[in-house]
Structure formats: structure tokens, C-alpha cells
Amino acid sequence: MTAELVRGQNHTLPQTRLEIRVSAGSPVVAGATLGDERGTVRGVEWIAHPGSHQLPGLEVSRQAAADHRLAVDLEALPEEVHRVTVLLALPVGVGGPARFGATAAPFVAVTGLDGTEIATFTLTGLDAESAVSALELYRRQGAWKVRAVGQGYAAGLAEMLADQGLAGAAELAAAIQEAVARSLARSVAPPPPRTPEGDRVRHTSGRPDHPGPSAASGTTPGAGTTSGTTPTPGTTPGTGPNPATASTSTSTPGGPINYAHPRRQHAAPPSPPPTPPPAQPGQPAQPVAGDATGWSMDERLYNQIWGMFEDLARAAAAYRSAVDFAESRMGQELDRSLSDPRNRIGGAGDRAREEARAKRDELTARAREALDRDLAQLAAEAAVVEPALPAAYAGWDNPVWHAHRIPMELPMALRIGDLHLPERTDLRIPLLVRLPLERGMWVDSGRTASEAAALMDSDRLRRLAMETAVLHAARLLAVYPPGEFSVHVIDPAGAAAGPLAPLVDAGVLAGPPAAGPGGVASVLAHLTRRVDLVQMAVRAGAADSLPPDLDTGEQLLIVNDFPHGFDDRAVTQLRYLADEGPSVGVHLLMVADREDASAYGPVLDPLWRSLLRITPVADNHLADPWVGHAWTYEPLTIPPGSRVLEQILAAVTAARRAAGR
């Protein structure tokens, strides 16, 4: 059972390998300090923060984000450590809120590695504070416990670190904030709003407000938990306050519906979207492809897809909120009616139950009517947007691929699958990731990954996972300029010869698939050397000094059947590529079953966390912590009988030959 803590309350920890999940209303810096028996931090080497994110037994996020997952192994901490304090601070100088009182209350959960909550704590009552000690894990008489702290500091991170006895707290706080500011500057900003006014607006003939807690009772639902991976790349599962009611659409009869996502503000370039055709009286405006701001049509379509994702999330959240409220209201009315003993027997009690159920059904029907109206409009928009998508955003069944030419400029994003919700499974939203890739991908070939995977034969599932990886590699090759993207393959046992045949036959690989321990070591050594040399050249400002034989283009490494054929050195090199490779253009595409590598224990946990997990079959593992939805991910597949893959790879080969690559 989960312990819901209040300030000062503690709870015994049943295990020593934990995750600490943080969910906040805006990006926060998450860190942790190690303390001795007196709670004193002995030096900067006892602090994990974005500029130094790993300590023995402790790993934190590298940048500010609304959601964090901190990994803790209490048994791996130094023997003299008796306390781990989790710190949260607002970034400075990035345009965000300056005090926690201006954001939603942060929510912290201590969980097991399987996501089971052990203890939770909502940091309410914060006002002028810009930094806070959220909770602490401490050792008492050989046992570890967690205590809810919630101690805020108006003077910020420096005051908080000084309070823990750290010398040079101000200097370290400034260095942490500088590192966070740099990481935010490098990160991809959320898409701009759909209209110059900053709101995504639709016109309708009149739509009643969603019935729900925000309209009827003035309260919002409690905190909810969603497990999986967040649909936005780089986002991980989150647990936190559910903003469903805060994002419920409202309108006046005949007026606009405001679909702007709560607490998201964007700066948009002054490029007007296409003008939609005039609507007939009493009918909603007709959707138009590119109905968003952006410098180019591709950027407008990218932002429009983001807007559709937010609209669908908000519409489903409003419906679910309304249904929950209707059920709660019926229960309350039944309790009030039946609390009178005279109503428990006879016709009065039956009438009360019938009236309560009738009100519940009415509220639910109104909510469903509003949802169906929203879903119909989104479906109409999707029907217009899908045919207009460029190849990088399009599915394999889109005719745009048959006329595709290898571009001379890199597109801003790539489609890697589709997302949908159970309210309408045929309404698919493209899942786009920004280019160049900021993290690797992991195609989970395990049978425990999802219900659909559990029903498949293990060999068939592994082959399907490798075919999925090949399709992703082909899409990347097709959207990069000729010669600026190379693909390497590690297939230690040669088990993926069939799925790899299209890449091998087209001659688009950097070399034959590496087999055996020797092949694994050779490819990893080659890519590790490239990462090392490019990093040194960038740090020294001497990019011209790189060896002439070094390929400075983007590199993709497909790894099949991990950890087969990997020794300890190879595993270390692979982790290094996952951590350091993306910043210098080396990316991983793993095809693996995590259970096969279970013998490594927590050593590989950072590797799995660093990769975006996708599946070769449909699975609802992608989570949206904003509204608590679990989205179902659908991988992209080639229509039966289509030869689009062979055509695209042939075009890649021809473009390379024409460019002399």
C-alpha cells in the first residue's frame, strides 16, 4: 500500500534500489546531496546535479524538466553516507516562474524499479521559495527510511546548499544554474501556438461546457499515476497532479473554444497559417493543412500535429473527468438518500436510486456528446493533414513516398509511429521526434513488453522487432542529405540476416553486419574513437584538426540480440555511446529483450533509461503526465505487397552515387 506522507512523516523503505519520480507544473532542476551522520555535505563531490549527474549509487537528470526520474541504489552509496536529500529548484534566467507559489505543487513519489509506489509527498504551501528540500532518505539503526521534508528557501539554491553545511554554496549554485541554462538553450522548444494570439481556436455552432468537477464542484481530481514512457521524446513516466479539469474546454453559445494547453507558452514566428474556407452558417470551420504558425509549411504541419495531440489529450481528459464526476455525484446522492432509515425500504429508496442513476446517465451522455463532437472535428482535420504531410512525417502508405527524392536539407522531425487513445482508436496522431536525434531508440523484443507481444511466438517477435528497426533506419537514410548519414550493424550471431537483407542488398550500410565478439569489438572501437575525437576537437575549438579519414556525418548503430557477443568492455563502450554519442552525432538503435540482460543487474539501468522505448506491436506504454493518459503506440508498417522500401533504398543509393559518396 502506498504511504501518502505529510511534512515530517517518515516511512520504512522495503527495498534499497529505488526510483524517485518528480512531477511539477513547470521545469525544475532536480538534484540530490549526500550527508554524513550529522547531515553535513562534505563537499561538492557529494552532490549530484545536472552538471555532475552521477555519483556512486545515485543518478539525477541532466537538465531542467517538468518530470524527473532519479535512480537510487542505497547499497551502492559510500559507507559514510547516512542521508540522501532530494532537492528541487527553479531555473534562473530562462523566463520561467521565479517562485514555487506561481506553479502547481510539486509531487514526489518513491517507487520500486517496477514502478510500484512506496511513498508519495505533495509539496503544498510553497510561496516565495525558489528552492526546496523535498524529501530525504536516511539510515537509522541499519534500516533506511524516507521522510517528507518540504523545507523551502526563498534565497534559492545557494541558501539551501549552505544550510546543509556546504562550503562555497553560492559558487556551486551559480555553476548549476549556468549548466541548466546551457542545457535549456540546446534543448528543443515546444511548438508555437496555432494562432498569432497564442490560442488554438475552433468555431462551432454552440457547444455546452463539459460537465465535470471544475464546473460543478470547483475542485480538481487528485494526483494520478501513469506508467510507461512519455509520448514527447525524452519524456519519461510521471506521477503528478492531474490537470484534466484545468484543461477542460469551455465556450459560450456560438463562441470559440479555447484549446490552449495549460501553462504552455510559446514564441511563434510571424508566419500566418493558411486561411480556412468560410464555414456555412451553423457549421464548424473547415480544417486546413498547415493551420499553425511557422516559418515553412513543414514547420506549420509539425506544429499542427502537436496541436492535434494536445486537443485529443484535452478532449479525452474532459470526458473522463466528467464521467468520474457523474459517478461520484451519484454515489453522494445515494448516500444522502439512504442515510435516512425510512428510505431504505419501500418505494422512496427505489425512486432515489433511479433518480441518481438518471442524473448520472444524463451527465455522462452530455459528456460523450461533447467528446464525439470534438473527436469528429479532429478526425476531419486528420483526414486533411495526413495527405499533405511531407515524406519525413508521412506513413509508409502515403503516396508521397513514391515521388520522394533524397533532400539536400535535413527536415525538422521524423515520424516513428502513431498514437491513439481508447476513446477513438481509429484517430491516429503521428509521433514525431526532432532531428538530429537527441537520444537513441530501443525496440523492445521481449514477450513481456505488452499483451500483444505475449501472444506472439518469441522468434516471430524478435524478427518483427528487427524489421521495425530496419524501417526506422531506412526512413533516416531517406530524409538525410546524401552521404550525411551512415548505418552500422552489430548482429553477433547473424540471426537478423533476413530482416537486414534490404539494407545489405541496397548497399547502404557502412560495412557488412558485424558478427562474433571480434566484429562487435571492432565496430564499437571505431565509433568510440569517433566520439572521442569529435568531442576533443569541439572542446578545443579545433574542428579542422580532425583526421581526414574520419566520417563527420551522423552515424546510426543498430544492435541486435544484445547482450549476446558482448563482454564487459563492449558493454561499457555501448553505455558510453548511449550517453555521449548523441551530442556528436552517434546514435543507438537497440533491438533487445531486457530480460536477456538481467544478469547485469542495475549496471544497465542507465542504458535502458537513456533510450526511447518503442515496440514492434501495439502497446500502451507511452504516458502523458500532463493529463494522466496512457497512449497506445502503433509502429509504422509497410502495406502488404508494397515495394516502397526497396524503392526508397534504391533512391538513397542513386543519390549517393550522384553526389560521389
XYZ file of C-alpha atoms in Angstrom:
661
model
C 0.000 0.000 0.000
C 1.287 3.489 -0.853
C 2.072 5.762 2.099
C 0.858 9.322 1.439
C 3.207 11.395 3.561
C 2.785 14.837 5.080
C 5.597 17.121 6.242
C 7.747 15.450 8.880
C 6.225 11.993 8.453
C 8.504 9.045 7.723
C 8.067 5.570 6.285
C 10.289 2.494 6.233
C 11.694 1.557 2.841
C 11.187 -2.126 1.967
C 13.991 -2.186 -0.615
C 17.219 -0.384 -1.433
C 17.024 0.013 -5.227
C 14.561 2.812 -5.856
C 13.366 5.465 -8.258
C 12.288 8.905 -7.129
C 9.789 10.413 -9.550
C 9.155 14.137 -9.591
C 6.298 15.890 -11.372
C 5.963 19.679 -11.331
C 3.856 22.260 -13.100
C 6.872 23.776 -14.862
C 10.506 22.797 -15.476
C 12.525 22.377 -12.281
C 16.099 21.408 -11.509
C 16.294 18.094 -9.646
C 19.359 17.083 -7.658
C 20.418 15.238 -4.541
C 23.002 15.638 -1.805
C 24.715 13.008 0.323
C 25.067 13.654 4.026
C 27.004 12.038 6.864
C 25.624 11.101 10.290
C 25.131 14.782 11.112
C 23.531 15.537 7.750
C 26.564 17.542 6.601
C 27.523 17.578 2.924
C 31.297 17.157 2.962
C 31.987 18.670 -0.445
C 30.859 19.208 -3.998
C 31.716 15.580 -4.763
C 28.740 14.624 -2.557
C 26.219 16.488 -4.733
C 24.507 15.097 -7.844
C 23.201 17.852 -10.121
C 22.757 18.472 -13.882
C 26.425 19.398 -14.257
C 27.562 16.215 -12.458
C 24.641 13.854 -12.700
C 26.150 10.597 -11.398
C 27.525 9.539 -8.024
C 28.031 6.028 -6.661
C 24.505 4.716 -6.121
C 22.820 7.896 -7.378
C 21.855 9.370 -10.745
C 19.822 12.509 -11.481
C 18.585 14.273 -14.619
C 20.936 16.353 -16.743
C 18.614 19.298 -17.318
C 15.556 21.080 -16.028
C 12.247 19.387 -16.849
C 8.689 19.166 -15.575
C 9.171 15.465 -14.828
C 12.207 13.628 -13.475
C 13.209 10.108 -12.515
C 16.117 9.808 -10.094
C 17.772 6.404 -9.680
C 18.980 5.430 -6.193
C 20.818 2.294 -5.056
C 21.225 2.678 -1.306
C 23.560 -0.311 -1.031
C 25.956 1.265 -3.539
C 26.338 4.517 -1.576
C 29.619 5.155 0.262
C 29.640 3.641 3.749
C 29.913 7.024 5.443
C 26.713 8.291 3.788
C 23.697 8.227 6.098
C 21.348 10.612 4.282
C 20.230 11.384 0.723
C 18.306 14.647 0.321
C 16.315 15.289 -2.870
C 16.432 18.943 -3.923
C 14.227 20.875 -6.325
C 14.971 24.365 -7.611
C 13.502 26.666 -10.231
C 15.853 27.535 -13.129
C 17.139 31.099 -13.101
C 17.259 33.398 -16.109
C 15.263 31.237 -18.527
C 11.975 33.083 -18.409
C 10.137 30.656 -16.146
C 8.421 31.256 -12.796
C 10.603 32.710 -10.059
C 8.804 31.108 -7.091
C 7.069 27.830 -6.395
C 3.923 29.696 -5.387
C 3.390 30.520 -9.064
C 3.429 26.852 -10.164
C 1.477 23.708 -9.412
C 2.541 21.951 -6.212
C 5.408 19.541 -6.974
C 4.642 15.867 -6.445
C 7.323 13.359 -5.423
C 6.954 9.574 -5.370
C 9.402 6.948 -4.124
C 8.884 3.788 -6.183
C 10.415 0.407 -6.777
C 12.101 -0.344 -10.080
C 8.835 -1.827 -11.327
C 7.041 1.480 -10.732
C 5.172 0.349 -7.600
C 4.728 3.360 -5.343
C 6.145 3.089 -1.834
C 5.562 6.621 -0.581
C 4.310 9.898 -2.077
C 4.500 13.513 -0.970
C 2.819 16.617 -2.424
C 4.736 19.798 -1.568
C 1.858 22.140 -0.812
C 2.050 25.526 0.894
C 5.076 26.863 -1.014
C 5.007 30.561 -1.884
C 8.100 32.761 -2.253
C 10.516 29.827 -2.178
C 12.562 29.099 -5.304
C 14.311 26.001 -3.929
C 13.076 23.232 -1.662
C 14.376 20.127 0.109
C 11.627 17.732 -0.984
C 12.384 14.579 0.963
C 15.264 12.643 2.435
C 16.259 9.024 2.618
C 18.084 8.328 5.871
C 19.654 5.368 7.637
C 18.637 4.662 11.211
C 19.876 1.587 13.105
C 20.758 -0.187 9.887
C 17.379 0.424 8.204
C 16.597 3.010 5.533
C 13.564 5.260 5.798
C 12.070 8.135 3.803
C 10.954 11.388 5.425
C 8.834 14.115 3.826
C 10.679 17.411 4.356
C 9.213 20.219 2.220
C 11.632 22.845 3.562
C 11.654 25.821 1.201
C 14.268 28.545 0.698
C 13.356 31.978 -0.601
C 17.003 32.787 -1.364
C 17.212 29.823 -3.673
C 19.658 27.020 -4.300
C 22.632 28.745 -2.651
C 20.808 29.139 0.674
C 19.632 25.536 0.574
C 23.138 24.150 -0.059
C 24.621 26.400 2.624
C 22.016 25.123 5.077
C 23.459 21.636 4.581
C 26.908 22.790 5.579
C 28.471 23.068 2.132
C 31.388 25.473 1.772
C 31.222 27.524 -1.442
C 27.490 27.012 -1.779
C 26.930 30.221 -3.756
C 29.583 29.352 -6.347
C 28.243 25.843 -6.842
C 24.646 27.099 -7.112
C 25.694 29.559 -9.810
C 27.526 26.811 -11.699
C 24.480 24.527 -11.533
C 22.149 27.244 -12.826
C 24.598 28.055 -15.624
C 24.730 24.385 -16.665
C 20.927 24.237 -16.632
C 20.650 27.405 -18.720
C 23.039 25.929 -21.302
C 21.094 22.674 -21.494
C 17.802 24.551 -21.926
C 19.345 26.643 -24.680
C 20.343 23.451 -26.511
C 17.007 21.731 -25.963
C 14.151 21.762 -28.453
C 11.462 24.254 -27.561
C 7.816 23.171 -27.555
C 5.890 24.016 -30.713
C 4.492 27.525 -31.040
C 0.759 28.192 -30.694
C -1.670 27.702 -33.504
C -2.666 31.328 -33.952
C -0.837 34.655 -33.556
C -2.890 35.312 -30.420
C -1.404 32.198 -28.804
C -4.599 30.110 -28.620
C -5.766 27.184 -30.703
C -9.348 28.182 -31.543
C -12.149 26.390 -33.298
C -15.530 27.858 -34.187
C -18.686 25.904 -33.592
C -22.384 26.476 -33.614
C -22.568 26.163 -29.871
C -21.134 23.574 -27.543
C -22.180 23.058 -23.925
C -19.490 23.081 -21.319
C -18.131 19.727 -20.291
C -19.909 18.714 -17.096
C -17.225 17.943 -14.549
C -15.625 18.848 -11.261
C -14.384 22.224 -12.436
C -17.873 23.328 -13.406
C -19.934 21.602 -10.750
C -17.869 21.373 -7.613
C -14.971 23.720 -8.172
C -12.425 21.009 -7.365
C -9.936 19.038 -9.412
C -9.211 15.338 -9.265
C -6.422 14.061 -7.068
C -2.978 13.094 -8.188
C -2.813 10.221 -10.618
C -0.120 7.839 -11.798
C 0.700 6.849 -15.337
C 3.313 4.254 -16.154
C 5.325 3.945 -19.327
C 7.177 6.455 -21.432
C 6.011 9.890 -22.165
C 4.966 10.431 -25.763
C 7.002 13.526 -26.096
C 10.583 12.293 -26.879
C 12.809 12.450 -23.905
C 9.988 12.413 -21.514
C 9.696 9.654 -19.003
C 6.793 8.327 -16.979
C 5.425 10.771 -14.499
C 3.262 10.866 -11.451
C 1.627 14.106 -10.512
C -1.413 16.297 -10.208
C -3.872 15.634 -12.974
C -4.596 18.877 -14.865
C -7.607 17.383 -16.597
C -10.124 19.805 -15.203
C -7.828 22.755 -15.611
C -7.630 21.942 -19.298
C -11.335 21.367 -19.852
C -12.582 23.315 -22.865
C -15.278 25.886 -22.216
C -17.271 28.120 -24.524
C -20.235 30.339 -24.852
C -23.003 29.518 -27.333
C -21.734 30.316 -30.814
C -18.334 31.395 -29.473
C -14.797 29.986 -29.753
C -13.451 27.060 -27.806
C -10.032 27.663 -26.274
C -7.819 24.609 -26.751
C -4.581 26.143 -25.479
C -2.671 23.639 -23.348
C -2.402 24.830 -19.705
C 0.834 26.528 -18.662
C 2.455 26.203 -22.085
C 3.660 29.450 -23.599
C 5.483 29.662 -26.889
C 7.137 32.288 -29.022
C 5.958 31.938 -32.597
C 7.463 33.415 -35.769
C 5.267 35.856 -37.629
C 4.177 33.472 -40.375
C 0.401 33.356 -40.781
C -1.282 29.977 -41.291
C -3.434 29.299 -44.346
C -6.858 30.902 -44.262
C -9.599 28.281 -43.901
C -12.577 28.447 -46.258
C -15.596 30.217 -44.795
C -17.888 27.967 -42.781
C -21.556 27.551 -43.574
C -23.922 29.054 -41.000
C -24.284 26.717 -38.057
C -21.335 24.545 -39.161
C -17.763 24.387 -37.783
C -14.935 25.867 -39.817
C -13.387 23.509 -42.368
C -9.937 22.200 -41.353
C -6.901 23.194 -43.389
C -3.490 21.522 -43.589
C -0.818 23.807 -42.158
C -3.232 25.611 -39.816
C -0.450 26.706 -37.437
C 2.335 29.228 -37.219
C 5.792 28.521 -38.612
C 8.459 29.725 -40.998
C 7.770 26.954 -43.507
C 4.976 24.573 -44.427
C 6.856 21.698 -42.774
C 7.124 23.640 -39.527
C 3.449 24.607 -39.662
C 2.466 20.972 -40.176
C 4.729 19.928 -37.305
C 3.099 22.469 -35.003
C -0.368 21.489 -36.236
C 0.286 17.842 -35.326
C 1.359 18.940 -31.850
C -1.842 20.933 -31.575
C -3.918 17.902 -32.587
C -2.146 15.809 -29.968
C -2.944 18.382 -27.282
C -6.557 18.714 -28.444
C -7.122 14.966 -28.274
C -5.500 14.753 -24.846
C -7.630 17.588 -23.506
C -10.869 16.283 -25.001
C -10.337 12.815 -23.513
C -9.336 14.313 -20.157
C -12.506 16.409 -20.063
C -14.656 13.380 -20.869
C -13.007 11.169 -18.262
C -13.297 13.919 -15.657
C -16.988 14.338 -16.406
C -17.660 10.594 -16.141
C -15.773 10.375 -12.834
C -17.723 13.342 -11.511
C -21.044 11.826 -12.589
C -20.222 8.563 -10.805
C -19.100 10.432 -7.678
C -22.210 12.598 -7.650
C -24.468 9.553 -7.970
C -22.721 7.921 -5.025
C -23.100 11.021 -2.887
C -26.805 11.346 -3.699
C -27.402 7.679 -2.882
C -25.545 8.033 0.406
C -27.612 11.061 1.399
C -30.876 9.387 0.437
C -30.178 6.074 2.117
C -28.805 7.646 5.288
C -32.445 8.087 6.297
C -33.678 4.673 7.501
C -37.150 5.469 6.215
C -35.879 5.468 2.639
C -34.104 2.115 2.807
C -37.235 0.119 2.213
C -40.249 0.749 0.075
C -40.719 2.928 -2.970
C -38.840 6.005 -1.702
C -35.474 4.240 -1.814
C -36.107 2.840 -5.272
C -37.082 6.268 -6.604
C -33.953 7.834 -5.098
C -31.743 5.237 -6.787
C -33.495 5.687 -10.125
C -33.184 9.483 -9.961
C -29.489 9.302 -9.052
C -28.773 6.902 -11.909
C -30.797 9.038 -14.321
C -28.731 12.132 -13.418
C -25.538 10.101 -13.821
C -26.623 8.885 -17.233
C -27.595 12.409 -18.311
C -24.225 13.878 -17.325
C -22.357 11.019 -18.979
C -24.411 11.371 -22.179
C -23.727 15.110 -22.329
C -20.020 14.484 -21.855
C -19.993 11.806 -24.559
C -21.856 14.097 -26.940
C -19.271 16.810 -26.436
C -16.434 14.300 -26.839
C -17.892 12.882 -30.048
C -18.187 16.405 -31.444
C -14.546 17.133 -30.655
C -13.370 13.772 -31.994
C -15.307 14.243 -35.224
C -13.637 17.589 -35.806
C -10.197 16.159 -35.044
C -10.862 13.242 -37.390
C -11.800 15.720 -40.131
C -8.586 17.629 -39.503
C -6.523 14.430 -39.569
C -8.116 13.462 -42.886
C -6.911 16.763 -44.362
C -3.471 16.826 -42.726
C -2.359 13.254 -43.454
C -2.297 13.547 -47.277
C -0.442 16.867 -47.041
C 2.438 15.560 -44.915
C 5.982 15.520 -46.325
C 7.736 12.163 -46.519
C 9.508 12.578 -43.176
C 6.137 12.981 -41.414
C 4.158 10.535 -43.560
C 3.251 6.890 -43.065
C 4.535 4.239 -45.441
C 1.146 4.060 -47.164
C 1.261 7.744 -48.144
C 1.752 8.242 -51.915
C 4.348 10.935 -51.182
C 6.950 8.183 -50.759
C 6.567 7.078 -54.373
C 7.668 10.514 -55.594
C 10.245 11.053 -52.849
C 13.633 12.482 -53.731
C 16.522 12.459 -51.289
C 16.589 16.012 -49.852
C 19.515 18.382 -49.694
C 18.429 19.729 -46.293
C 17.549 17.873 -43.129
C 13.848 18.036 -42.122
C 12.988 19.193 -38.629
C 11.379 15.931 -37.485
C 10.763 12.276 -38.347
C 7.698 10.119 -37.808
C 8.402 6.927 -35.852
C 4.853 5.714 -35.182
C 1.298 6.698 -34.319
C -0.525 7.380 -31.053
C -4.164 6.852 -30.151
C -6.485 6.712 -27.149
C -9.209 4.144 -26.386
C -11.976 6.745 -26.817
C -11.424 6.521 -30.589
C -8.805 4.058 -31.750
C -9.043 4.997 -35.444
C -7.975 8.587 -34.740
C -4.194 8.386 -35.026
C -1.767 11.190 -34.182
C 1.716 10.933 -35.761
C 4.525 10.542 -33.206
C 7.337 12.839 -34.359
C 10.867 13.126 -32.980
C 13.112 16.080 -33.737
C 16.168 15.712 -35.963
C 19.012 15.270 -35.430
C 18.103 12.651 -32.830
C 18.700 13.687 -29.237
C 18.568 10.167 -27.790
C 18.749 6.618 -29.057
C 15.841 4.208 -29.506
C 15.177 0.747 -28.124
C 12.860 -1.653 -29.968
C 11.716 -3.959 -27.179
C 11.637 -7.547 -28.456
C 10.558 -9.030 -25.119
C 7.328 -11.006 -24.826
C 6.536 -9.269 -21.540
C 6.549 -5.864 -23.218
C 2.803 -5.861 -23.944
C -0.275 -8.060 -24.149
C 0.030 -8.322 -27.927
C 3.678 -9.374 -27.590
C 2.809 -12.042 -25.015
C 0.542 -13.735 -27.556
C 3.260 -13.962 -30.221
C 5.911 -16.589 -30.774
C 9.280 -15.418 -29.434
C 11.145 -15.910 -32.722
C 8.430 -14.120 -34.681
C 8.512 -11.220 -32.238
C 12.290 -10.859 -32.484
C 12.107 -10.848 -36.269
C 9.325 -8.268 -36.190
C 11.407 -6.081 -33.844
C 14.366 -6.209 -36.225
C 12.129 -5.410 -39.198
C 10.870 -2.373 -37.259
C 14.458 -1.231 -36.694
C 15.251 -1.646 -40.400
C 12.254 0.513 -41.345
C 13.405 3.260 -38.956
C 16.922 3.117 -40.412
C 15.514 3.344 -43.939
C 13.441 6.410 -43.017
C 16.508 8.111 -41.560
C 18.574 7.323 -44.660
C 15.768 8.674 -46.861
C 15.475 12.068 -45.145
C 19.174 12.878 -44.666
C 21.136 14.534 -47.483
C 23.277 12.072 -49.482
C 26.341 10.876 -47.597
C 25.478 12.621 -44.336
C 24.093 9.563 -42.555
C 25.749 6.157 -42.140
C 24.350 2.954 -40.690
C 26.413 0.325 -38.871
C 25.015 -3.033 -37.741
C 26.062 -5.419 -34.983
C 24.452 -8.838 -35.368
C 26.683 -11.133 -33.281
C 25.016 -14.431 -34.218
C 23.857 -13.471 -37.691
C 20.258 -14.025 -36.623
C 18.939 -10.936 -38.416
C 20.139 -11.776 -41.931
C 16.567 -11.896 -43.259
C 15.309 -8.537 -41.936
C 18.652 -6.873 -42.827
C 18.560 -8.093 -46.428
C 17.003 -4.883 -47.879
C 19.777 -2.732 -46.356
C 22.532 -5.157 -47.374
C 21.250 -5.679 -50.918
C 20.910 -1.918 -51.479
C 24.485 -1.329 -50.338
C 23.530 1.442 -47.927
C 25.366 0.072 -44.871
C 28.751 1.442 -43.859
C 30.052 -2.157 -43.835
C 28.866 -5.737 -43.555
C 26.936 -6.556 -40.373
C 29.473 -7.258 -37.626
C 29.321 -10.818 -36.283
C 31.011 -12.528 -33.364
C 32.894 -10.942 -30.459
C 35.595 -9.661 -32.811
C 33.130 -7.861 -35.030
C 31.373 -6.360 -32.011
C 34.661 -5.064 -30.609
C 35.752 -3.608 -33.966
C 32.575 -1.587 -34.598
C 32.377 -0.306 -31.021
C 36.050 0.704 -31.059
C 35.545 2.577 -34.348
C 32.543 4.555 -33.099
C 34.042 5.183 -29.652
C 37.138 6.636 -31.329
C 34.935 8.900 -33.432
C 33.081 10.189 -30.367
C 36.349 10.811 -28.513
C 37.986 12.686 -31.394
C 34.981 14.868 -32.179
C 34.470 15.717 -28.504
C 38.113 16.732 -28.120
C 38.006 18.810 -31.306
C 34.826 20.600 -30.221
C 36.156 21.352 -26.738
C 39.430 22.643 -28.148
C 37.734 24.627 -30.900
C 39.837 22.772 -33.466
C 37.341 21.032 -35.734
C 39.741 21.444 -38.696
C 42.272 19.199 -36.979
C 40.175 16.033 -37.241
C 41.819 13.166 -39.180
C 40.905 13.223 -42.888
C 39.624 9.645 -42.755
C 37.082 10.454 -40.033
C 33.456 10.446 -41.180
C 31.885 13.506 -39.536
C 28.369 12.667 -40.735
C 25.669 11.304 -38.461
C 26.111 7.645 -37.507
C 23.475 5.082 -36.516
C 24.433 1.831 -34.801
C 21.838 -0.962 -34.958
C 22.479 -3.584 -32.269
C 20.660 -6.913 -32.463
C 20.466 -9.667 -29.825
C 22.127 -7.664 -27.064
C 23.980 -8.765 -24.892
C 24.965 -11.811 -26.987
C 28.598 -11.367 -28.093
C 29.261 -8.507 -25.643
C 31.934 -8.762 -22.963
C 32.267 -6.280 -20.091
C 34.418 -3.918 -22.156
C 31.914 -3.934 -25.009
C 29.036 -3.237 -22.593
C 30.957 -0.270 -21.167
C 31.596 1.091 -24.660
C 27.947 0.711 -25.574
C 26.884 2.658 -22.472
C 29.428 5.335 -23.389
C 27.971 5.659 -26.888
C 24.455 5.919 -25.472
C 25.481 8.709 -23.075
C 27.967 10.716 -25.135
C 27.169 9.773 -28.720
C 24.047 11.836 -29.481
C 25.767 15.154 -28.781
C 28.362 14.415 -31.501
C 26.151 12.571 -33.978
C 26.380 8.889 -32.954
C 23.033 7.247 -32.196
C 21.927 3.823 -30.977
C 19.035 1.725 -32.259
C 18.857 -1.277 -29.941
C 16.815 -4.397 -30.650
C 16.788 -6.274 -27.363
C 14.817 -8.045 -24.686
C 15.718 -6.530 -21.321
C 15.278 -9.920 -19.652
C 18.195 -11.290 -21.709
C 20.489 -8.782 -19.983
C 19.084 -9.290 -16.481
C 22.368 -10.816 -15.314
C 23.952 -7.354 -15.423
C 21.502 -6.102 -12.802
C 21.409 -2.344 -12.174
C 24.555 -1.739 -14.244
C 22.449 -1.403 -17.386
C 19.598 0.606 -15.856
C 21.081 3.935 -17.082
C 21.351 2.460 -20.594
C 17.679 1.500 -20.792
C 16.603 4.831 -19.299
C 18.631 6.772 -21.864
C 16.784 5.201 -24.809
C 13.302 5.908 -26.160
C 11.453 2.606 -25.831
C 9.206 1.585 -28.709
C 7.633 -1.753 -29.531
C 7.160 -3.831 -32.699
C 3.471 -4.312 -31.834
C 0.824 -2.010 -30.408
C 1.337 -1.189 -26.728
C 0.033 1.485 -24.342
C 3.345 2.251 -22.622
C 3.614 5.935 -23.566
C 2.426 8.282 -20.821
C 1.366 11.928 -20.829
C 1.912 13.266 -17.297
C 0.031 16.474 -18.128
C -3.358 14.767 -18.180
C -2.566 11.242 -16.986
C -3.262 9.412 -20.267
C -1.602 6.177 -21.309
C -1.274 6.453 -25.089
C -1.163 3.404 -27.313
C 1.842 3.363 -29.628
C 1.430 1.810 -33.079
C 4.604 1.104 -35.100
C 4.712 2.062 -38.757
C 4.334 -0.835 -41.170
C 4.614 -1.217 -44.932
C 1.371 -2.190 -46.715
C 1.311 -5.834 -47.876
C 2.756 -6.226 -51.356
C 4.279 -2.731 -51.421
C 7.867 -2.285 -52.638
C 8.237 1.189 -51.232
C 11.167 0.105 -49.010
C 13.183 -1.182 -51.972
C 12.340 1.960 -53.980
C 13.468 4.282 -51.185
C 16.736 2.424 -50.597
C 17.426 2.427 -54.345
C 16.876 6.204 -54.339
C 19.352 6.553 -51.462
C 21.956 4.556 -53.373
C 21.414 6.584 -56.547
C 21.636 9.899 -54.676
C 24.904 8.846 -53.043
C 26.324 7.807 -56.396
C 25.304 11.112 -57.968
C 26.906 13.013 -55.091
C 30.108 10.983 -55.379
C 29.702 9.457 -51.895
